[in-house]
Amino acid sequence: MENCESQACSGQKDVIRVGTRKSQLARIQTDSVVEMLSKRFPAVRFEIVAMATTGDKILDTALSKIGEKSLFTKELEHALERNEVDLVVHSLKDLPTSLPPGFTIGAVCKRENPYDAVVFHPKYHGISLDMLPEKSIIGTSSLRRAAQLKKMFPQLEFKDIRGNLNTRLKKLDEQQDFSAIILATAGLSRMGWENRIGQILSPDICMYAVGQGALAVEVRAKDEDILRMVSALQDPQTVLRCIAERAFMKRLEGGCSVPVAVHTVIDESQLYLSGAVYSLDGSDCLKETMQTCMLFTQEGVEGPNDDTQHVGITALGVPRNALNAAERLGTELADLLLSQGAREILVVARQLNDSR
């Protein structure tokens, strides 16, 4: 890949407008991406444009019930389409596995801790989920978290909780409705609230969401200068793990409205992908692990003129064979679960969720 980090790529604008959601966490995430870009491109000025999305506006309904795949992204993509912004920063887990025509994820930044965390009501400080009184209510708006934790902790009850991180923590602390809530560790860390983490859930208790813990930079697919610029932030290991996860989700036709969970590791040039599907109450579960080799030379790396996207991601500078292998791994693992009856579990889960 042509190195253009010390100065703006040829034809680059002097001001780059960066779209983001208005929430405090979204702003923190966007600021971190802008800071990384500014260090690499000191001659360029970055301007942040914040806007509210559908998911930010509808706060009285569980995400899984709204039935909109691009809850937190649609308004930002409209701004990108109208040239009102040049790039958009998202949590990768908010981006559907198929993007609208004309858009691509130009960078997946280095992943932070992808695990889920338990934040307890102050009166339960210092304990873990298995020590809570029977029938304690746990707040989560995620079907994936609820399904896995119902299976693991049948003595606990689970209830939807919506709102941004600040709102959910306020509901936990100031009301007596919840004994604990489940949130992404990465979000709590980015907000500087690590001290509220009472327990981090390992994958044997709760596998995480596709793309959780990683930030994505979405751009116009044909905007070569911006694509080159943001590709400087690409983390090859993260992008390969997330391509495998997204391919798994895409083949299963999963989303917010079904409980699908993953766990990925790259170890000694092997990419391991564990994937699972659950019934809403966690009683039915299919889970498998597969692996593939990631040892490929830099020959045949993705270039700026390649139209190839891997589940919505353009990964400039990453070996094409590795990208293809990661995507194939996700698809093959999904096919294995489908052959064992995953579709039936997901169809029932979707129907039950729709009727709730």
mmCIF file of C-alpha atoms in Angstrom:
data_model
loop_
_atom_site.group_PDB
_atom_site.id
_atom_site.type_symbol
_atom_site.label_atom_id
_atom_site.label_comp_id
_atom_site.label_asym_id
_atom_site.label_seq_id
_atom_site.Cartn_x
_atom_site.Cartn_y
_atom_site.Cartn_z
ATOM 1 C CA MET A 1 0.000 0.000 0.000
ATOM 2 C CA GLU A 2 1.358 3.419 -0.931
ATOM 3 C CA ASN A 3 2.433 5.219 2.229
ATOM 4 C CA CYS A 4 0.716 8.593 2.555
ATOM 5 C CA GLU A 5 0.652 8.874 6.334
ATOM 6 C CA SER A 6 2.931 11.850 6.873
ATOM 7 C CA GLN A 7 0.899 14.095 4.610
ATOM 8 C CA ALA A 8 -2.549 14.053 3.094
ATOM 9 C CA CYS A 9 -2.934 11.817 0.049
ATOM 10 C CA SER A 10 -2.945 13.624 -3.266
ATOM 11 C CA GLY A 11 -6.267 15.301 -3.930
ATOM 12 C CA GLN A 12 -7.192 15.146 -0.232
ATOM 13 C CA LYS A 13 -9.412 17.922 1.142
ATOM 14 C CA ASP A 14 -8.121 20.347 3.773
ATOM 15 C CA VAL A 15 -11.145 19.743 6.027
ATOM 16 C CA ILE A 16 -12.531 16.248 6.591
ATOM 17 C CA ARG A 17 -16.002 16.107 8.150
ATOM 18 C CA VAL A 18 -16.549 13.171 10.502
ATOM 19 C CA GLY A 19 -20.093 11.999 11.267
ATOM 20 C CA THR A 20 -21.070 10.564 14.643
ATOM 21 C CA ARG A 21 -24.038 9.921 16.917
ATOM 22 C CA LYS A 22 -24.669 12.502 19.633
ATOM 23 C CA SER A 23 -24.267 10.249 22.678
ATOM 24 C CA GLN A 24 -21.313 10.807 25.002
ATOM 25 C CA LEU A 25 -19.871 7.357 24.202
ATOM 26 C CA ALA A 26 -20.185 7.924 20.440
ATOM 27 C CA ARG A 27 -18.395 11.273 20.794
ATOM 28 C CA ILE A 28 -15.591 9.696 22.844
ATOM 29 C CA GLN A 29 -15.185 6.953 20.229
ATOM 30 C CA THR A 30 -15.170 9.447 17.371
ATOM 31 C CA ASP A 31 -12.678 11.688 19.169
ATOM 32 C CA SER A 32 -10.323 8.704 19.546
ATOM 33 C CA VAL A 33 -10.492 7.944 15.802
ATOM 34 C CA VAL A 34 -9.980 11.618 14.887
ATOM 35 C CA GLU A 35 -6.989 11.751 17.235
ATOM 36 C CA MET A 36 -5.396 8.736 15.520
ATOM 37 C CA LEU A 37 -6.020 10.242 12.070
ATOM 38 C CA SER A 38 -4.689 13.658 13.128
ATOM 39 C CA LYS A 39 -1.412 12.091 14.264
ATOM 40 C CA ARG A 40 -0.998 10.406 10.886
ATOM 41 C CA PHE A 41 -2.215 13.371 8.816
ATOM 42 C CA PRO A 42 -1.173 16.553 10.665
ATOM 43 C CA ALA A 43 -1.871 18.780 7.616
ATOM 44 C CA VAL A 44 -5.560 17.844 7.603
ATOM 45 C CA ARG A 45 -8.228 19.469 9.768
ATOM 46 C CA PHE A 46 -11.024 17.229 11.044
ATOM 47 C CA GLU A 47 -14.471 18.589 11.863
ATOM 48 C CA ILE A 48 -16.962 16.495 13.871
ATOM 49 C CA VAL A 49 -20.652 16.537 12.855
ATOM 50 C CA ALA A 50 -22.958 14.954 15.478
ATOM 51 C CA MET A 51 -26.527 13.799 14.787
ATOM 52 C CA ALA A 52 -29.296 11.743 16.409
ATOM 53 C CA THR A 53 -30.271 8.373 14.897
ATOM 54 C CA THR A 54 -33.504 6.356 15.010
ATOM 55 C CA GLY A 55 -32.067 4.133 17.750
ATOM 56 C CA ASP A 56 -31.288 7.209 19.858
ATOM 57 C CA LYS A 57 -34.828 8.558 19.468
ATOM 58 C CA ILE A 58 -36.853 5.393 20.219
ATOM 59 C CA LEU A 59 -36.087 4.717 23.877
ATOM 60 C CA ASP A 60 -39.256 2.979 25.066
ATOM 61 C CA THR A 61 -38.974 -0.162 22.899
ATOM 62 C CA ALA A 62 -36.496 -3.057 23.011
ATOM 63 C CA LEU A 63 -34.032 -2.907 20.104
ATOM 64 C CA SER A 64 -35.025 -6.406 19.025
ATOM 65 C CA LYS A 65 -38.667 -5.296 18.640
ATOM 66 C CA ILE A 66 -38.046 -2.283 16.396
ATOM 67 C CA GLY A 67 -37.137 -4.508 13.440
ATOM 68 C CA GLU A 68 -34.833 -1.988 11.768
ATOM 69 C CA LYS A 69 -31.399 -3.306 10.784
ATOM 70 C CA SER A 70 -29.712 0.097 10.645
ATOM 71 C CA LEU A 71 -31.105 1.663 13.823
ATOM 72 C CA PHE A 72 -27.949 3.537 14.733
ATOM 73 C CA THR A 73 -26.516 4.071 11.247
ATOM 74 C CA LYS A 74 -29.185 5.149 8.742
ATOM 75 C CA GLU A 75 -29.132 8.917 9.393
ATOM 76 C CA LEU A 76 -25.326 8.913 9.364
ATOM 77 C CA GLU A 77 -25.295 7.080 6.016
ATOM 78 C CA HIS A 78 -27.763 9.607 4.567
ATOM 79 C CA ALA A 79 -25.314 12.391 5.511
ATOM 80 C CA LEU A 80 -22.474 10.415 3.891
ATOM 81 C CA GLU A 81 -24.549 9.916 0.736
ATOM 82 C CA ARG A 82 -25.346 13.654 0.533
ATOM 83 C CA ASN A 83 -21.655 14.561 0.950
ATOM 84 C CA GLU A 84 -22.436 16.318 4.231
ATOM 85 C CA VAL A 85 -19.750 14.200 5.917
ATOM 86 C CA ASP A 86 -16.722 12.340 4.499
ATOM 87 C CA LEU A 87 -16.536 9.444 6.942
ATOM 88 C CA VAL A 88 -18.558 8.087 9.846
ATOM 89 C CA VAL A 89 -17.401 6.382 13.039
ATOM 90 C CA HIS A 90 -19.541 3.508 14.349
ATOM 91 C CA SER A 91 -19.381 0.692 16.857
ATOM 92 C CA LEU A 92 -18.876 -2.182 14.408
ATOM 93 C CA LYS A 93 -21.583 -4.225 16.151
ATOM 94 C CA ASP A 94 -24.162 -1.578 15.106
ATOM 95 C CA LEU A 95 -23.400 -2.044 11.392
ATOM 96 C CA PRO A 96 -25.445 -4.633 9.472
ATOM 97 C CA THR A 97 -23.518 -7.320 7.566
ATOM 98 C CA SER A 98 -24.773 -5.901 4.246
ATOM 99 C CA LEU A 99 -24.264 -2.171 3.760
ATOM 100 C CA PRO A 100 -26.321 -0.046 1.350
ATOM 101 C CA PRO A 101 -24.807 0.232 -2.174
ATOM 102 C CA GLY A 102 -22.059 2.838 -2.398
ATOM 103 C CA PHE A 103 -20.770 2.443 1.172
ATOM 104 C CA THR A 104 -17.964 0.399 2.700
ATOM 105 C CA ILE A 105 -16.199 -0.018 6.031
ATOM 106 C CA GLY A 106 -12.762 1.385 5.196
ATOM 107 C CA ALA A 107 -11.138 0.575 8.539
ATOM 108 C CA VAL A 108 -11.700 -1.622 11.569
ATOM 109 C CA CYS A 109 -9.602 -0.249 14.435
ATOM 110 C CA LYS A 110 -7.788 -2.401 16.983
ATOM 111 C CA ARG A 111 -10.354 -4.191 19.084
ATOM 112 C CA GLU A 112 -10.712 -3.429 22.771
ATOM 113 C CA ASN A 113 -11.981 -5.983 25.287
ATOM 114 C CA PRO A 114 -14.989 -7.594 23.522
ATOM 115 C CA TYR A 115 -16.470 -9.279 26.602
ATOM 116 C CA ASP A 116 -19.651 -8.309 28.409
ATOM 117 C CA ALA A 117 -19.514 -6.864 31.927
ATOM 118 C CA VAL A 118 -21.881 -6.887 34.900
ATOM 119 C CA VAL A 119 -22.519 -3.602 36.694
ATOM 120 C CA PHE A 120 -24.203 -4.210 40.057
ATOM 121 C CA HIS A 121 -26.529 -2.003 42.063
ATOM 122 C CA PRO A 122 -24.372 -0.330 44.769
ATOM 123 C CA LYS A 123 -25.958 -2.514 47.476
ATOM 124 C CA TYR A 124 -24.514 -5.618 45.754
ATOM 125 C CA HIS A 125 -20.979 -4.262 45.419
ATOM 126 C CA GLY A 126 -18.296 -6.953 45.516
ATOM 127 C CA ILE A 127 -20.357 -9.994 44.491
ATOM 128 C CA SER A 128 -20.913 -11.980 41.274
ATOM 129 C CA LEU A 129 -24.099 -12.987 39.397
ATOM 130 C CA ASP A 130 -24.275 -16.439 41.022
ATOM 131 C CA MET A 131 -24.364 -14.791 44.481
ATOM 132 C CA LEU A 132 -27.418 -12.592 43.802
ATOM 133 C CA PRO A 133 -30.679 -13.452 45.622
ATOM 134 C CA GLU A 134 -33.123 -15.653 43.698
ATOM 135 C CA LYS A 135 -35.452 -13.748 41.322
ATOM 136 C CA SER A 136 -33.085 -10.752 41.186
ATOM 137 C CA ILE A 137 -33.800 -8.718 38.050
ATOM 138 C CA ILE A 138 -30.988 -8.200 35.549
ATOM 139 C CA GLY A 139 -31.338 -5.431 32.951
ATOM 140 C CA THR A 140 -30.315 -6.043 29.346
ATOM 141 C CA SER A 141 -31.823 -5.077 26.004
ATOM 142 C CA SER A 142 -29.853 -7.851 24.249
ATOM 143 C CA LEU A 143 -31.556 -11.144 23.376
ATOM 144 C CA ARG A 144 -28.085 -12.688 23.011
ATOM 145 C CA ARG A 145 -27.051 -11.798 26.565
ATOM 146 C CA ALA A 146 -30.425 -12.749 28.048
ATOM 147 C CA ALA A 147 -30.534 -16.169 26.322
ATOM 148 C CA GLN A 148 -27.059 -17.170 27.486
ATOM 149 C CA LEU A 149 -27.490 -15.889 31.025
ATOM 150 C CA LYS A 150 -30.972 -17.445 31.450
ATOM 151 C CA LYS A 151 -29.384 -20.797 30.603
ATOM 152 C CA MET A 152 -26.515 -20.210 33.037
ATOM 153 C CA PHE A 153 -28.466 -18.529 35.871
ATOM 154 C CA PRO A 154 -32.058 -19.871 35.758
ATOM 155 C CA GLN A 155 -32.730 -18.431 39.240
ATOM 156 C CA LEU A 156 -32.406 -14.855 37.911
ATOM 157 C CA GLU A 157 -34.947 -12.805 35.929
ATOM 158 C CA PHE A 158 -34.188 -10.614 32.919
ATOM 159 C CA LYS A 159 -35.875 -7.400 31.851
ATOM 160 C CA ASP A 160 -35.322 -4.925 28.994
ATOM 161 C CA ILE A 161 -33.445 -1.729 29.767
ATOM 162 C CA ARG A 162 -32.927 0.966 27.106
ATOM 163 C CA GLY A 163 -31.112 4.281 26.876
ATOM 164 C CA ASN A 164 -27.496 5.314 26.498
ATOM 165 C CA LEU A 165 -24.899 4.204 29.058
ATOM 166 C CA ASN A 166 -25.482 7.228 31.292
ATOM 167 C CA THR A 167 -29.258 6.630 31.329
ATOM 168 C CA ARG A 168 -28.933 2.917 32.083
ATOM 169 C CA LEU A 169 -26.491 3.461 34.954
ATOM 170 C CA LYS A 170 -28.799 6.143 36.393
ATOM 171 C CA LYS A 171 -31.773 3.717 36.213
ATOM 172 C CA LEU A 172 -29.697 1.067 37.990
ATOM 173 C CA ASP A 173 -28.404 3.337 40.759
ATOM 174 C CA GLU A 174 -31.462 5.503 41.449
ATOM 175 C CA GLN A 175 -34.277 2.979 41.098
ATOM 176 C CA GLN A 176 -34.738 -0.355 42.837
ATOM 177 C CA ASP A 177 -35.896 -2.165 39.658
ATOM 178 C CA PHE A 178 -32.583 -3.844 38.806
ATOM 179 C CA SER A 179 -29.997 -5.733 40.845
ATOM 180 C CA ALA A 180 -27.505 -5.498 37.980
ATOM 181 C CA ILE A 181 -27.252 -4.599 34.299
ATOM 182 C CA ILE A 182 -25.137 -6.114 31.513
ATOM 183 C CA LEU A 183 -23.074 -3.789 29.316
ATOM 184 C CA ALA A 184 -20.123 -4.063 26.946
ATOM 185 C CA THR A 185 -16.790 -3.827 28.778
ATOM 186 C CA ALA A 186 -15.319 -1.720 25.947
ATOM 187 C CA GLY A 187 -18.009 0.971 26.285
ATOM 188 C CA LEU A 188 -17.536 1.233 30.052
ATOM 189 C CA SER A 189 -13.753 1.482 29.599
ATOM 190 C CA ARG A 190 -14.039 4.181 26.934
ATOM 191 C CA MET A 191 -16.267 6.199 29.295
ATOM 192 C CA GLY A 192 -13.674 5.816 32.076
ATOM 193 C CA TRP A 193 -16.067 3.770 34.221
ATOM 194 C CA GLU A 194 -13.935 0.650 34.761
ATOM 195 C CA ASN A 195 -14.519 1.045 38.518
ATOM 196 C CA ARG A 196 -18.206 0.123 37.957
ATOM 197 C CA ILE A 197 -17.345 -3.258 36.436
ATOM 198 C CA GLY A 198 -18.259 -5.886 39.021
ATOM 199 C CA GLN A 199 -17.683 -8.956 36.855
ATOM 200 C CA ILE A 200 -16.403 -9.594 33.336
ATOM 201 C CA LEU A 201 -18.237 -12.477 31.655
ATOM 202 C CA SER A 202 -15.860 -14.991 30.097
ATOM 203 C CA PRO A 203 -16.936 -16.746 26.857
ATOM 204 C CA ASP A 204 -17.889 -19.920 28.748
ATOM 205 C CA ILE A 205 -20.581 -17.826 30.499
ATOM 206 C CA CYS A 206 -21.523 -15.359 27.736
ATOM 207 C CA MET A 207 -20.050 -15.143 24.242
ATOM 208 C CA TYR A 208 -20.079 -11.678 22.718
ATOM 209 C CA ALA A 209 -21.843 -9.954 19.821
ATOM 210 C CA VAL A 210 -20.419 -9.921 16.293
ATOM 211 C CA GLY A 211 -17.895 -7.068 16.072
ATOM 212 C CA GLN A 212 -18.213 -6.112 19.755
ATOM 213 C CA GLY A 213 -15.352 -3.955 21.073
ATOM 214 C CA ALA A 214 -14.208 -2.757 17.628
ATOM 215 C CA LEU A 215 -14.729 0.663 16.041
ATOM 216 C CA ALA A 216 -15.471 0.898 12.312
ATOM 217 C CA VAL A 217 -14.966 3.800 9.913
ATOM 218 C CA GLU A 218 -17.576 3.869 7.124
ATOM 219 C CA VAL A 219 -16.848 5.790 3.911
ATOM 220 C CA ARG A 220 -18.153 6.172 0.364
ATOM 221 C CA ALA A 221 -16.851 3.125 -1.502
ATOM 222 C CA LYS A 222 -15.640 5.167 -4.493
ATOM 223 C CA ASP A 223 -13.956 7.900 -2.435
ATOM 224 C CA GLU A 224 -10.437 6.590 -2.988
ATOM 225 C CA ASP A 225 -8.597 9.349 -1.102
ATOM 226 C CA ILE A 226 -10.670 8.951 2.061
ATOM 227 C CA LEU A 227 -10.515 5.154 1.764
ATOM 228 C CA ARG A 228 -6.709 5.288 1.620
ATOM 229 C CA MET A 229 -6.584 7.717 4.507
ATOM 230 C CA VAL A 230 -8.755 5.700 6.917
ATOM 231 C CA SER A 231 -7.062 2.412 5.934
ATOM 232 C CA ALA A 232 -4.060 3.650 7.958
ATOM 233 C CA LEU A 233 -6.148 2.729 11.044
ATOM 234 C CA GLN A 234 -6.808 -0.855 9.907
ATOM 235 C CA ASP A 235 -5.814 -3.505 12.461
ATOM 236 C CA PRO A 236 -5.231 -6.710 10.456
ATOM 237 C CA GLN A 237 -5.962 -9.177 13.290
ATOM 238 C CA THR A 238 -9.141 -7.377 14.305
ATOM 239 C CA VAL A 239 -10.360 -7.101 10.714
ATOM 240 C CA LEU A 240 -9.825 -10.832 10.059
ATOM 241 C CA ARG A 241 -11.616 -11.828 13.273
ATOM 242 C CA CYS A 242 -14.523 -9.490 12.534
ATOM 243 C CA ILE A 243 -14.867 -10.630 8.904
ATOM 244 C CA ALA A 244 -15.210 -14.232 10.143
ATOM 245 C CA GLU A 245 -17.808 -13.133 12.737
ATOM 246 C CA ARG A 246 -19.791 -11.027 10.262
ATOM 247 C CA ALA A 247 -19.767 -13.811 7.637
ATOM 248 C CA PHE A 248 -21.129 -16.198 10.285
ATOM 249 C CA MET A 249 -23.915 -13.745 11.167
ATOM 250 C CA LYS A 250 -24.709 -12.987 7.531
ATOM 251 C CA ARG A 251 -25.142 -16.648 6.560
ATOM 252 C CA LEU A 252 -27.427 -17.158 9.568
ATOM 253 C CA GLU A 253 -29.366 -13.997 8.624
ATOM 254 C CA GLY A 254 -28.970 -12.914 12.235
ATOM 255 C CA GLY A 255 -29.338 -9.474 13.769
ATOM 256 C CA CYS A 256 -30.751 -7.800 16.878
ATOM 257 C CA SER A 257 -33.893 -9.923 16.717
ATOM 258 C CA VAL A 258 -32.191 -13.310 17.239
ATOM 259 C CA PRO A 259 -29.694 -14.587 19.832
ATOM 260 C CA VAL A 260 -26.413 -15.201 17.928
ATOM 261 C CA ALA A 261 -23.048 -15.095 19.723
ATOM 262 C CA VAL A 262 -19.392 -15.501 18.759
ATOM 263 C CA HIS A 263 -15.853 -15.744 20.105
ATOM 264 C CA THR A 264 -12.686 -15.455 17.992
ATOM 265 C CA VAL A 265 -8.979 -15.904 18.691
ATOM 266 C CA ILE A 266 -5.906 -15.739 16.458
ATOM 267 C CA ASP A 267 -3.173 -17.959 17.863
ATOM 268 C CA GLU A 268 -0.002 -18.993 16.027
ATOM 269 C CA SER A 269 -1.417 -18.066 12.605
ATOM 270 C CA GLN A 270 -4.669 -19.996 13.221
ATOM 271 C CA LEU A 271 -7.986 -18.155 13.369
ATOM 272 C CA TYR A 272 -10.439 -19.903 15.698
ATOM 273 C CA LEU A 273 -14.137 -19.001 15.460
ATOM 274 C CA SER A 274 -16.723 -20.232 17.950
ATOM 275 C CA GLY A 275 -20.320 -19.449 17.090
ATOM 276 C CA ALA A 276 -23.638 -20.229 18.728
ATOM 277 C CA VAL A 277 -27.364 -19.740 18.291
ATOM 278 C CA TYR A 278 -29.878 -19.855 21.143
ATOM 279 C CA SER A 279 -33.589 -20.027 21.754
ATOM 280 C CA LEU A 280 -34.909 -16.947 23.599
ATOM 281 C CA ASP A 281 -34.873 -18.745 26.966
ATOM 282 C CA GLY A 282 -31.478 -20.331 26.293
ATOM 283 C CA SER A 283 -32.823 -23.887 26.601
ATOM 284 C CA ASP A 284 -31.986 -24.733 22.972
ATOM 285 C CA CYS A 285 -28.416 -24.054 21.919
ATOM 286 C CA LEU A 286 -26.155 -25.058 19.050
ATOM 287 C CA LYS A 287 -22.472 -24.202 19.408
ATOM 288 C CA GLU A 288 -19.424 -25.222 17.369
ATOM 289 C CA THR A 289 -15.819 -24.107 16.797
ATOM 290 C CA MET A 290 -13.825 -24.186 13.562
ATOM 291 C CA GLN A 291 -10.397 -22.889 12.591
ATOM 292 C CA THR A 292 -8.429 -21.867 9.504
ATOM 293 C CA CYS A 293 -4.842 -20.892 8.692
ATOM 294 C CA MET A 294 -4.016 -17.169 8.440
ATOM 295 C CA LEU A 295 -0.402 -17.551 7.295
ATOM 296 C CA PHE A 296 -0.301 -15.663 3.998
ATOM 297 C CA THR A 297 2.336 -13.431 2.418
ATOM 298 C CA GLN A 298 1.761 -9.756 1.622
ATOM 299 C CA GLU A 299 1.502 -10.708 -2.044
ATOM 300 C CA GLY A 300 -2.001 -10.178 -3.363
ATOM 301 C CA VAL A 301 -2.988 -7.526 -0.830
ATOM 302 C CA GLU A 302 -6.212 -5.605 -1.356
ATOM 303 C CA GLY A 303 -5.575 -2.405 -3.330
ATOM 304 C CA PRO A 304 -7.606 0.805 -3.653
ATOM 305 C CA ASN A 305 -8.945 -0.119 -7.083
ATOM 306 C CA ASP A 306 -10.294 -3.484 -5.979
ATOM 307 C CA ASP A 307 -14.059 -3.489 -5.648
ATOM 308 C CA THR A 308 -13.924 -6.494 -3.349
ATOM 309 C CA GLN A 309 -15.784 -6.141 -0.080
ATOM 310 C CA HIS A 310 -15.819 -8.805 2.601
ATOM 311 C CA VAL A 311 -19.159 -8.600 4.443
ATOM 312 C CA GLY A 312 -19.112 -4.828 3.949
ATOM 313 C CA ILE A 313 -15.416 -4.328 4.754
ATOM 314 C CA THR A 314 -12.696 -3.070 2.383
ATOM 315 C CA ALA A 315 -9.358 -4.054 3.936
ATOM 316 C CA LEU A 316 -6.584 -2.319 2.007
ATOM 317 C CA GLY A 317 -3.136 -3.771 2.682
ATOM 318 C CA VAL A 318 -4.374 -7.077 4.127
ATOM 319 C CA PRO A 319 -3.539 -10.286 2.181
ATOM 320 C CA ARG A 320 -6.514 -11.214 -0.001
ATOM 321 C CA ASN A 321 -6.105 -14.928 0.752
ATOM 322 C CA ALA A 322 -6.395 -14.239 4.479
ATOM 323 C CA LEU A 323 -9.546 -12.148 3.971
ATOM 324 C CA ASN A 324 -11.112 -14.864 1.828
ATOM 325 C CA ALA A 325 -10.169 -17.567 4.360
ATOM 326 C CA ALA A 326 -11.693 -15.575 7.253
ATOM 327 C CA GLU A 327 -14.945 -15.013 5.356
ATOM 328 C CA ARG A 328 -15.105 -18.649 4.305
ATOM 329 C CA LEU A 329 -14.563 -19.764 7.932
ATOM 330 C CA GLY A 330 -17.588 -17.765 9.098
ATOM 331 C CA THR A 331 -19.775 -19.068 6.295
ATOM 332 C CA GLU A 332 -18.724 -22.701 6.832
ATOM 333 C CA LEU A 333 -19.324 -22.535 10.594
ATOM 334 C CA ALA A 334 -22.804 -21.101 9.960
ATOM 335 C CA ASP A 335 -23.480 -23.868 7.423
ATOM 336 C CA LEU A 336 -22.460 -26.462 10.020
ATOM 337 C CA LEU A 337 -24.934 -25.043 12.555
ATOM 338 C CA LEU A 338 -27.644 -24.752 9.892
ATOM 339 C CA SER A 339 -27.155 -28.446 9.090
ATOM 340 C CA GLN A 340 -27.760 -29.186 12.792
ATOM 341 C CA GLY A 341 -31.031 -27.234 12.945
ATOM 342 C CA ALA A 342 -29.970 -23.632 13.641
ATOM 343 C CA ARG A 343 -32.542 -22.180 11.239
ATOM 344 C CA GLU A 344 -35.420 -23.787 13.159
ATOM 345 C CA ILE A 345 -34.134 -22.377 16.475
ATOM 346 C CA LEU A 346 -33.753 -18.888 14.966
ATOM 347 C CA VAL A 347 -37.165 -18.935 13.243
ATOM 348 C CA VAL A 348 -38.882 -19.797 16.539
ATOM 349 C CA ALA A 349 -36.805 -17.168 18.392
ATOM 350 C CA ARG A 350 -37.770 -14.511 15.849
ATOM 351 C CA GLN A 351 -41.475 -15.458 15.993
ATOM 352 C CA LEU A 352 -41.528 -15.452 19.794
ATOM 353 C CA ASN A 353 -39.742 -12.111 19.918
ATOM 354 C CA ASP A 354 -42.212 -10.604 17.420
ATOM 355 C CA SER A 355 -45.168 -11.791 19.491
ATOM 356 C CA ARG A 356 -43.880 -10.493 22.846
#
